[in-house]
mmCIF file of C-alpha atoms in Angstrom:
data_model
loop_
_atom_site.group_PDB
_atom_site.id
_atom_site.type_symbol
_atom_site.label_atom_id
_atom_site.label_comp_id
_atom_site.label_asym_id
_atom_site.label_seq_id
_atom_site.Cartn_x
_atom_site.Cartn_y
_atom_site.Cartn_z
ATOM 1 C CA MET A 236 99.099 92.312 123.171
ATOM 2 C CA LYS A 237 100.633 89.806 120.747
ATOM 3 C CA PHE A 238 101.389 91.228 117.315
ATOM 4 C CA LEU A 239 99.728 89.351 114.455
ATOM 5 C CA ASP A 240 99.902 90.674 110.903
ATOM 6 C CA GLN A 241 98.385 87.774 108.921
ATOM 7 C CA ALA A 242 95.197 85.805 109.400
ATOM 8 C CA LYS A 243 92.980 83.525 107.333
ATOM 9 C CA ILE A 244 89.219 83.778 107.855
ATOM 10 C CA TYR A 245 85.996 82.440 106.349
ATOM 11 C CA VAL A 246 83.175 84.831 105.449
ATOM 12 C CA ARG A 247 79.655 84.093 104.230
ATOM 13 C CA SER A 248 76.861 86.541 103.485
ATOM 14 C CA GLY A 249 73.255 85.695 104.284
ATOM 15 C CA ASP A 250 70.850 83.949 101.929
ATOM 16 C CA GLY A 251 67.823 85.831 100.734
ATOM 17 C CA GLY A 252 64.489 85.076 102.373
ATOM 18 C CA ASP A 253 61.935 82.910 100.584
ATOM 19 C CA GLY A 254 58.861 84.278 98.864
ATOM 20 C CA VAL A 255 55.536 82.678 99.832
ATOM 21 C CA THR A 256 52.405 81.495 98.121
ATOM 22 C CA ALA A 257 49.335 82.941 99.867
ATOM 23 C CA PHE A 258 45.797 84.018 98.957
ATOM 24 C CA ARG A 259 43.558 86.610 100.447
ATOM 25 C CA ARG A 260 40.535 85.094 102.171
ATOM 26 C CA GLU A 261 38.273 87.494 104.031
ATOM 27 C CA LYS A 262 34.598 87.069 104.818
ATOM 28 C CA TYR A 263 33.316 90.275 103.256
ATOM 29 C CA VAL A 264 35.763 90.499 100.354
ATOM 30 C CA GLU A 265 34.090 89.086 97.294
ATOM 31 C CA PHE A 266 37.218 88.587 95.260
ATOM 32 C CA GLY A 267 40.363 87.409 96.961
ATOM 33 C CA GLY A 268 43.571 86.821 95.108
ATOM 34 C CA PRO A 269 47.254 86.167 95.569
ATOM 35 C CA ASP A 270 48.977 88.236 98.260
ATOM 36 C CA GLY A 271 52.173 86.338 99.068
ATOM 37 C CA GLY A 272 55.050 88.714 99.924
ATOM 38 C CA ASN A 273 58.661 88.687 98.819
ATOM 39 C CA GLY A 274 61.577 87.500 100.934
ATOM 40 C CA GLY A 275 64.001 89.929 102.586
ATOM 41 C CA ARG A 276 67.588 90.505 101.568
ATOM 42 C CA GLY A 277 70.372 88.567 103.302
ATOM 43 C CA GLY A 278 73.036 90.355 105.324
ATOM 44 C CA ASP A 279 76.244 91.622 103.694
ATOM 45 C CA ILE A 280 79.826 91.061 104.883
ATOM 46 C CA ILE A 281 81.522 94.465 105.217
ATOM 47 C CA PHE A 282 85.106 95.254 106.219
ATOM 48 C CA GLU A 283 85.870 98.612 107.837
ATOM 49 C CA ALA A 284 89.224 100.177 108.741
ATOM 50 C CA VAL A 285 89.225 101.681 112.238
ATOM 51 C CA PRO A 286 92.005 103.701 113.893
ATOM 52 C CA ASN A 287 92.001 102.065 117.341
ATOM 53 C CA LEU A 288 93.356 98.680 116.201
ATOM 54 C CA ASN A 289 96.974 97.824 115.397
ATOM 55 C CA THR A 290 97.024 94.032 115.154
ATOM 56 C CA LEU A 291 94.973 91.149 113.730
ATOM 57 C CA ILE A 292 95.121 89.156 116.964
ATOM 58 C CA ASP A 293 91.293 89.033 117.229
ATOM 59 C CA PHE A 294 91.150 86.843 114.133
ATOM 60 C CA ARG A 295 93.266 84.156 115.759
ATOM 61 C CA TYR A 296 90.301 83.242 117.964
ATOM 62 C CA THR A 297 87.375 84.135 115.678
ATOM 63 C CA GLN A 298 87.845 82.866 112.142
ATOM 64 C CA HIS A 299 84.291 82.366 110.842
ATOM 65 C CA PHE A 300 81.898 85.211 110.084
ATOM 66 C CA ARG A 301 78.384 84.550 108.830
ATOM 67 C CA ALA A 302 75.562 86.990 108.162
ATOM 68 C CA ARG A 303 71.948 86.032 108.823
ATOM 69 C CA LYS A 304 69.402 84.953 106.246
ATOM 70 C CA GLY A 305 66.741 87.426 105.196
ATOM 71 C CA GLY A 306 63.239 86.983 106.593
ATOM 72 C CA ASN A 307 60.656 85.019 104.624
ATOM 73 C CA GLY A 308 57.716 86.806 103.060
ATOM 74 C CA ALA A 309 54.182 86.458 104.456
ATOM 75 C CA GLY A 310 50.558 86.882 103.451
ATOM 76 C CA SER A 311 48.911 90.282 103.011
ATOM 77 C CA ASP A 312 51.824 91.270 100.739
ATOM 78 C CA ARG A 313 54.246 91.451 103.666
ATOM 79 C CA THR A 314 57.913 91.495 102.672
ATOM 80 C CA GLY A 315 60.402 89.688 104.885
ATOM 81 C CA ALA A 316 62.828 91.715 106.957
ATOM 82 C CA ALA A 317 66.276 92.422 105.525
ATOM 83 C CA SER A 318 69.094 91.114 107.708
ATOM 84 C CA PRO A 319 71.669 93.569 109.074
ATOM 85 C CA PRO A 320 75.206 93.425 107.666
ATOM 86 C CA VAL A 321 78.109 91.929 109.576
ATOM 87 C CA VAL A 322 80.769 94.655 109.906
ATOM 88 C CA ILE A 323 84.278 93.283 110.467
ATOM 89 C CA LYS A 324 86.602 95.938 111.903
ATOM 90 C CA VAL A 325 90.267 95.750 110.938
ATOM 91 C CA PRO A 326 93.325 97.982 111.505
ATOM 92 C CA ILE A 327 94.160 100.738 109.037
ATOM 93 C CA GLY A 328 96.507 99.344 106.403
ATOM 94 C CA THR A 329 94.871 95.912 106.168
ATOM 95 C CA GLN A 330 94.856 94.248 102.774
ATOM 96 C CA ILE A 331 92.277 91.586 101.901
ATOM 97 C CA MET A 332 93.754 88.883 99.690
ATOM 98 C CA ASP A 333 92.056 85.976 97.948
ATOM 99 C CA ASP A 334 92.731 82.434 99.105
ATOM 100 C CA ASP A 335 95.657 82.215 96.658
ATOM 101 C CA ARG A 336 97.387 84.985 98.719
ATOM 102 C CA GLU A 337 98.230 86.841 95.495
ATOM 103 C CA THR A 338 94.989 88.443 94.270
ATOM 104 C CA LEU A 339 94.306 91.729 96.062
ATOM 105 C CA LEU A 340 90.592 92.176 96.759
ATOM 106 C CA ALA A 341 90.693 95.389 98.817
ATOM 107 C CA ASP A 342 93.174 97.731 100.466
ATOM 108 C CA LEU A 343 91.830 99.506 103.543
ATOM 109 C CA ASP A 344 94.486 102.171 103.869
ATOM 110 C CA GLU A 345 92.371 105.010 105.311
ATOM 111 C CA ALA A 346 90.352 105.356 108.506
ATOM 112 C CA GLY A 347 86.651 104.763 107.884
ATOM 113 C CA LYS A 348 87.199 103.101 104.519
ATOM 114 C CA ARG A 349 84.678 100.330 103.872
ATOM 115 C CA VAL A 350 84.337 97.533 101.359
ATOM 116 C CA THR A 351 81.479 95.073 100.863
ATOM 117 C CA LEU A 352 83.255 91.795 100.243
ATOM 118 C CA CYS A 353 80.229 89.456 100.086
ATOM 119 C CA ARG A 354 76.780 90.721 99.160
ATOM 120 C CA GLY A 355 73.717 89.148 100.722
ATOM 121 C CA GLY A 356 71.362 87.180 98.497
ATOM 122 C CA ASP A 357 68.206 88.809 97.140
ATOM 123 C CA GLY A 358 64.881 87.692 98.507
ATOM 124 C CA GLY A 359 62.674 85.412 96.426
ATOM 125 C CA PHE A 360 59.436 86.647 94.874
ATOM 126 C CA GLY A 361 56.091 85.775 96.390
ATOM 127 C CA ASN A 362 53.149 84.717 94.234
ATOM 128 C CA ALA A 363 51.672 88.263 94.294
ATOM 129 C CA ASN A 364 54.590 89.294 92.080
ATOM 130 C CA TYR A 365 53.415 86.920 89.318
ATOM 131 C CA LYS A 366 49.797 88.105 89.208
ATOM 132 C CA SER A 367 48.730 89.295 85.762
ATOM 133 C CA SER A 368 45.637 89.723 83.661
ATOM 134 C CA THR A 369 46.056 86.232 82.266
ATOM 135 C CA ASN A 370 47.251 84.570 85.448
ATOM 136 C CA ARG A 371 44.886 85.613 88.198
ATOM 137 C CA ALA A 372 45.859 82.960 90.730
ATOM 138 C CA PRO A 373 49.552 82.138 90.390
ATOM 139 C CA ARG A 374 50.883 79.528 92.709
ATOM 140 C CA ARG A 375 54.500 80.218 91.976
ATOM 141 C CA SER A 376 56.872 81.602 94.611
ATOM 142 C CA ASP A 377 60.677 81.567 94.608
ATOM 143 C CA LYS A 378 63.360 80.632 97.061
ATOM 144 C CA GLY A 379 65.785 83.339 98.117
ATOM 145 C CA TRP A 380 69.072 83.685 96.281
ATOM 146 C CA PRO A 381 72.057 82.193 98.086
ATOM 147 C CA GLY A 382 74.698 84.443 99.635
ATOM 148 C CA GLU A 383 78.395 84.443 98.804
ATOM 149 C CA GLU A 384 81.143 82.652 100.692
ATOM 150 C CA ARG A 385 84.915 82.596 100.499
ATOM 151 C CA TRP A 386 88.133 82.146 102.435
ATOM 152 C CA VAL A 387 90.316 85.254 102.504
ATOM 153 C CA TRP A 388 93.684 86.263 103.924
ATOM 154 C CA LEU A 389 94.052 89.460 105.906
ATOM 155 C CA ARG A 390 97.488 91.044 105.739
ATOM 156 C CA LEU A 391 98.370 94.073 107.822
ATOM 157 C CA LYS A 392 100.828 96.621 106.447
ATOM 158 C CA LEU A 393 101.535 99.279 109.024
ATOM 159 C CA ILE A 394 101.028 102.892 108.030
ATOM 160 C CA ALA A 395 104.318 104.735 108.617
ATOM 161 C CA ASP A 396 106.257 107.576 107.020
ATOM 162 C CA VAL A 397 109.777 106.241 107.641
ATOM 163 C CA GLY A 398 110.862 102.615 107.425
ATOM 164 C CA LEU A 399 113.819 101.583 109.575
ATOM 165 C CA VAL A 400 115.922 98.807 108.019
ATOM 166 C CA GLY A 401 119.310 97.268 108.710
ATOM 167 C CA LEU A 402 121.189 94.233 109.967
ATOM 168 C CA PRO A 403 120.459 92.847 113.452
ATOM 169 C CA ASN A 404 122.214 94.828 116.213
ATOM 170 C CA ALA A 405 122.589 97.916 114.037
ATOM 171 C CA GLY A 406 120.968 99.951 116.811
ATOM 172 C CA LYS A 407 117.493 100.328 115.298
ATOM 173 C CA SER A 408 115.602 99.679 118.534
ATOM 174 C CA THR A 409 117.879 102.058 120.460
ATOM 175 C CA PHE A 410 117.309 104.738 117.826
ATOM 176 C CA LEU A 411 113.515 104.278 117.991
ATOM 177 C CA SER A 412 113.523 104.495 121.786
ATOM 178 C CA VAL A 413 115.578 107.709 121.687
ATOM 179 C CA VAL A 414 113.522 109.600 119.086
ATOM 180 C CA SER A 415 110.036 108.504 120.205
ATOM 181 C CA ALA A 416 108.078 107.254 123.191
ATOM 182 C CA ALA A 417 108.246 103.670 121.939
ATOM 183 C CA ARG A 418 109.945 101.196 124.258
ATOM 184 C CA PRO A 419 111.154 98.257 122.156
ATOM 185 C CA LYS A 420 113.255 95.496 123.627
ATOM 186 C CA ILE A 421 116.970 96.356 123.567
ATOM 187 C CA ALA A 422 119.731 93.791 124.173
ATOM 188 C CA ASP A 423 123.268 92.958 123.043
ATOM 189 C CA TYR A 424 122.325 89.927 120.942
ATOM 190 C CA PRO A 425 120.805 89.644 117.447
ATOM 191 C CA PHE A 426 117.066 89.509 116.707
ATOM 192 C CA THR A 427 115.851 91.180 119.892
ATOM 193 C CA THR A 428 113.111 92.711 117.734
ATOM 194 C CA LEU A 429 110.743 89.910 116.746
ATOM 195 C CA HIS A 430 107.856 91.972 115.380
ATOM 196 C CA PRO A 431 107.438 95.494 113.975
ATOM 197 C CA GLN A 432 107.361 98.495 116.284
ATOM 198 C CA LEU A 433 105.902 101.944 115.629
ATOM 199 C CA GLY A 434 107.075 105.231 117.102
ATOM 200 C CA VAL A 435 105.854 108.800 116.603
ATOM 201 C CA VAL A 436 108.577 111.442 116.260
ATOM 202 C CA ARG A 437 107.460 114.996 117.117
ATOM 203 C CA LEU A 438 109.806 117.806 116.129
ATOM 204 C CA SER A 439 107.356 120.613 116.879
ATOM 205 C CA MET A 440 103.663 121.266 117.460
ATOM 206 C CA THR A 441 102.973 120.948 113.730
ATOM 207 C CA GLU A 442 105.685 118.538 112.583
ATOM 208 C CA GLU A 443 105.615 114.823 113.261
ATOM 209 C CA PHE A 444 106.116 111.546 111.445
ATOM 210 C CA VAL A 445 105.782 107.840 112.196
ATOM 211 C CA VAL A 446 108.752 105.453 112.175
ATOM 212 C CA ALA A 447 108.349 101.703 111.649
ATOM 213 C CA ASP A 448 111.108 99.447 112.988
ATOM 214 C CA ILE A 449 111.105 95.906 111.595
ATOM 215 C CA PRO A 450 113.186 92.874 112.635
ATOM 216 C CA GLY A 451 116.724 92.898 111.249
ATOM 217 C CA LEU A 452 117.529 91.431 107.849
ATOM 218 C CA ILE A 453 120.453 89.167 107.110
ATOM 219 C CA GLU A 454 121.889 87.742 103.911
ATOM 220 C CA GLY A 455 119.425 85.279 102.381
ATOM 221 C CA ALA A 456 116.400 86.763 104.154
ATOM 222 C CA HIS A 457 114.356 86.553 100.933
ATOM 223 C CA GLU A 458 114.937 82.772 101.034
ATOM 224 C CA GLY A 459 113.777 82.498 104.643
ATOM 225 C CA THR A 460 117.102 82.854 106.439
ATOM 226 C CA GLY A 461 116.773 84.308 109.939
ATOM 227 C CA LEU A 462 113.319 85.779 110.354
ATOM 228 C CA GLY A 463 112.986 86.049 106.587
ATOM 229 C CA ASP A 464 111.563 89.079 104.805
ATOM 230 C CA ARG A 465 107.890 88.683 105.776
ATOM 231 C CA PHE A 466 107.979 91.908 107.790
ATOM 232 C CA LEU A 467 109.204 94.024 104.866
ATOM 233 C CA GLY A 468 105.577 94.547 103.874
ATOM 234 C CA HIS A 469 105.287 96.959 106.791
ATOM 235 C CA VAL A 470 107.630 99.446 105.131
ATOM 236 C CA GLU A 471 106.101 99.252 101.641
ATOM 237 C CA ARG A 472 103.925 102.309 102.334
ATOM 238 C CA CYS A 473 106.746 104.426 103.775
ATOM 239 C CA ALA A 474 107.826 107.637 102.064
ATOM 240 C CA VAL A 475 111.526 107.066 102.800
ATOM 241 C CA LEU A 476 113.773 104.291 104.107
ATOM 242 C CA LEU A 477 116.250 104.979 106.891
ATOM 243 C CA HIS A 478 119.080 102.482 106.544
ATOM 244 C CA LEU A 479 120.904 102.175 109.855
ATOM 245 C CA ILE A 480 124.414 100.685 109.650
ATOM 246 C CA ASP A 481 126.696 99.738 112.526
ATOM 247 C CA GLY A 482 129.763 101.825 111.733
ATOM 248 C CA ALA A 483 131.870 100.216 114.471
ATOM 249 C CA ALA A 484 131.534 96.761 112.913
ATOM 250 C CA GLY A 485 133.503 97.682 109.766
ATOM 251 C CA ASN A 486 132.740 96.505 106.208
ATOM 252 C CA VAL A 487 130.017 99.137 105.973
ATOM 253 C CA VAL A 488 129.850 98.951 102.168
ATOM 254 C CA ASP A 489 129.308 95.173 102.244
ATOM 255 C CA THR A 490 126.635 95.660 104.892
ATOM 256 C CA TRP A 491 124.848 98.240 102.766
ATOM 257 C CA ARG A 492 124.974 96.006 99.694
ATOM 258 C CA THR A 493 123.603 93.032 101.659
ATOM 259 C CA ILE A 494 120.487 94.946 102.736
ATOM 260 C CA ARG A 495 119.992 96.505 99.294
ATOM 261 C CA HIS A 496 120.125 93.033 97.727
ATOM 262 C CA GLU A 497 117.445 91.765 100.106
ATOM 263 C CA LEU A 498 115.221 94.776 99.383
ATOM 264 C CA ALA A 499 115.564 94.243 95.635
ATOM 265 C CA ALA A 500 114.883 90.504 95.964
ATOM 266 C CA TYR A 501 111.726 91.200 97.971
ATOM 267 C CA GLY A 502 110.298 93.625 95.382
ATOM 268 C CA GLY A 503 107.275 95.735 96.250
ATOM 269 C CA GLY A 504 109.049 98.876 95.050
ATOM 270 C CA LEU A 505 111.340 99.001 98.106
ATOM 271 C CA ALA A 506 114.527 99.255 96.059
ATOM 272 C CA GLU A 507 113.177 102.381 94.326
ATOM 273 C CA LYS A 508 112.240 104.250 97.495
ATOM 274 C CA PRO A 509 114.320 107.220 98.643
ATOM 275 C CA GLU A 510 117.032 106.112 101.057
ATOM 276 C CA ILE A 511 118.859 107.952 103.814
ATOM 277 C CA ILE A 512 121.843 106.162 105.358
ATOM 278 C CA ALA A 513 122.858 106.700 108.961
ATOM 279 C CA LEU A 514 126.235 105.401 110.117
ATOM 280 C CA ASN A 515 125.432 104.556 113.732
ATOM 281 C CA LYS A 516 127.649 104.115 116.801
ATOM 282 C CA ASN A 517 129.881 107.044 115.924
ATOM 283 C CA ASP A 518 130.980 107.158 119.567
ATOM 284 C CA ALA A 519 132.668 103.762 119.082
ATOM 285 C CA MET A 520 134.800 104.881 116.098
ATOM 286 C CA THR A 521 137.843 107.098 115.847
ATOM 287 C CA PRO A 522 137.425 110.292 113.758
ATOM 288 C CA ARG A 523 139.615 108.811 111.014
ATOM 289 C CA GLU A 524 137.562 105.578 110.883
ATOM 290 C CA ALA A 525 134.301 107.496 110.824
ATOM 291 C CA SER A 526 135.446 109.795 108.012
ATOM 292 C CA ALA A 527 136.834 106.964 105.862
ATOM 293 C CA ARG A 528 133.803 104.721 106.270
ATOM 294 C CA ARG A 529 131.394 107.555 105.575
ATOM 295 C CA ALA A 530 133.260 108.502 102.383
ATOM 296 C CA ALA A 531 133.343 104.874 101.169
ATOM 297 C CA LEU A 532 129.640 104.464 101.853
ATOM 298 C CA GLN A 533 128.720 107.698 100.100
ATOM 299 C CA LYS A 534 130.727 106.700 97.038
ATOM 300 C CA ALA A 535 129.107 103.241 96.860
ATOM 301 C CA SER A 536 125.537 104.303 97.526
ATOM 302 C CA GLY A 537 125.207 107.810 96.146
ATOM 303 C CA ALA A 538 122.750 108.518 98.974
ATOM 304 C CA PRO A 539 123.081 110.952 101.908
ATOM 305 C CA VAL A 540 125.154 109.446 104.736
ATOM 306 C CA LEU A 541 124.976 110.931 108.227
ATOM 307 C CA LEU A 542 127.157 110.104 111.233
ATOM 308 C CA ILE A 543 125.087 109.517 114.351
ATOM 309 C CA SER A 544 125.183 107.846 117.729
ATOM 310 C CA ALA A 545 121.767 106.794 118.942
ATOM 311 C CA ALA A 546 123.132 106.130 122.425
ATOM 312 C CA THR A 547 124.543 109.652 122.874
ATOM 313 C CA ARG A 548 122.115 111.427 120.478
ATOM 314 C CA GLN A 549 125.061 112.790 118.491
ATOM 315 C CA GLY A 550 123.819 113.774 115.016
ATOM 316 C CA VAL A 551 120.269 112.607 115.776
ATOM 317 C CA PRO A 552 118.575 116.062 115.575
ATOM 318 C CA GLU A 553 120.082 116.700 112.138
ATOM 319 C CA LEU A 554 118.925 113.275 110.940
ATOM 320 C CA LEU A 555 115.384 113.852 112.215
ATOM 321 C CA ARG A 556 115.234 117.210 110.445
ATOM 322 C CA LEU A 557 116.305 115.593 107.163
ATOM 323 C CA LEU A 558 113.698 112.855 107.583
ATOM 324 C CA GLN A 559 110.965 115.383 108.376
ATOM 325 C CA ASP A 560 111.804 117.496 105.315
ATOM 326 C CA THR A 561 111.752 114.401 103.094
ATOM 327 C CA VAL A 562 108.429 113.202 104.476
ATOM 328 C CA THR A 563 106.889 116.676 104.159
ATOM 329 C CA ALA A 564 107.985 116.902 100.520
ATOM 330 C CA LYS A 565 106.505 113.476 99.790
ATOM 331 C CA ARG A 566 103.214 114.439 101.427
ATOM 332 C CA ARG A 567 103.112 117.647 99.378
ATOM 333 C CA ASP A 568 103.693 115.704 96.147
ATOM 334 C CA ALA A 569 100.940 113.223 97.067
ATOM 335 C CA ASP A 570 98.469 116.049 97.755
ATOM 336 C CA THR A 571 99.348 117.690 94.423
ATOM 337 C CA GLN A 572 98.790 114.462 92.483
ATOM 338 C CA SER A 573 95.453 113.821 94.185
#
């Protein structure tokens, strides 16, 4: 299935049904009178987050959603039928943005969460509604109220606990394939990862967390260089960032600063998130190189730096334990605040 995390769609709720002008005429009823019913309510446009979707690919082929008009009223004080709502199902983590792509209308970040984006129009009154002691035979009836319409942008931000960031070829896809059942594309050239990947890491029967791997960043990504920074939105909800650095490539401090600059330029609170640094490809460095580069990186960043090798799993269990403890602490803090 092709991954799609942005889509523009048109939504329109249903118009209200029309009220009618009608009078009661029966053979053995001496006095008739107005009995025109009201119109029914138009259908709403509702968005719902469901757990069995992970992409917006359906909205590439269906971009217009319209609810039906409410039924018209009828004689004998019969009210028109209300139209059913149109429920649009989206993946968990979908944000609904206005057409300007800046105004947030709704954030569906939990399974089952619903939002009514466009309300259906109310039905018009029939002439029975205007009957009074001074107006015994009103001939007034109203049209239904129009529904609402708008163009909106859907933006998917994956729900993950750990965000995996780094330069291309830092070993992020290899790491994800080793610690989870995910099978991302792995090759010896840059930008093998073209869209985000999710993997579930299970340390025990009761401990697990979700890792999100996004395409590699390079210098100038916030200006559109390489694949740009459009995929950074998928790690905005993460509790902690795992910064994977290719230790065998050298210049590890410059590499760290490059990614940190891109995170700060993107915004979204990424630069303030807790960061754990993993110096990858330890099997390709001498002990002296590994020790010196780790010390330099720790001094520059002030964050925990672990030596690992995703290919040989050296240091991986210790890193996973640190990530799990960090995620668990963040979850505990979130539960306390709520």
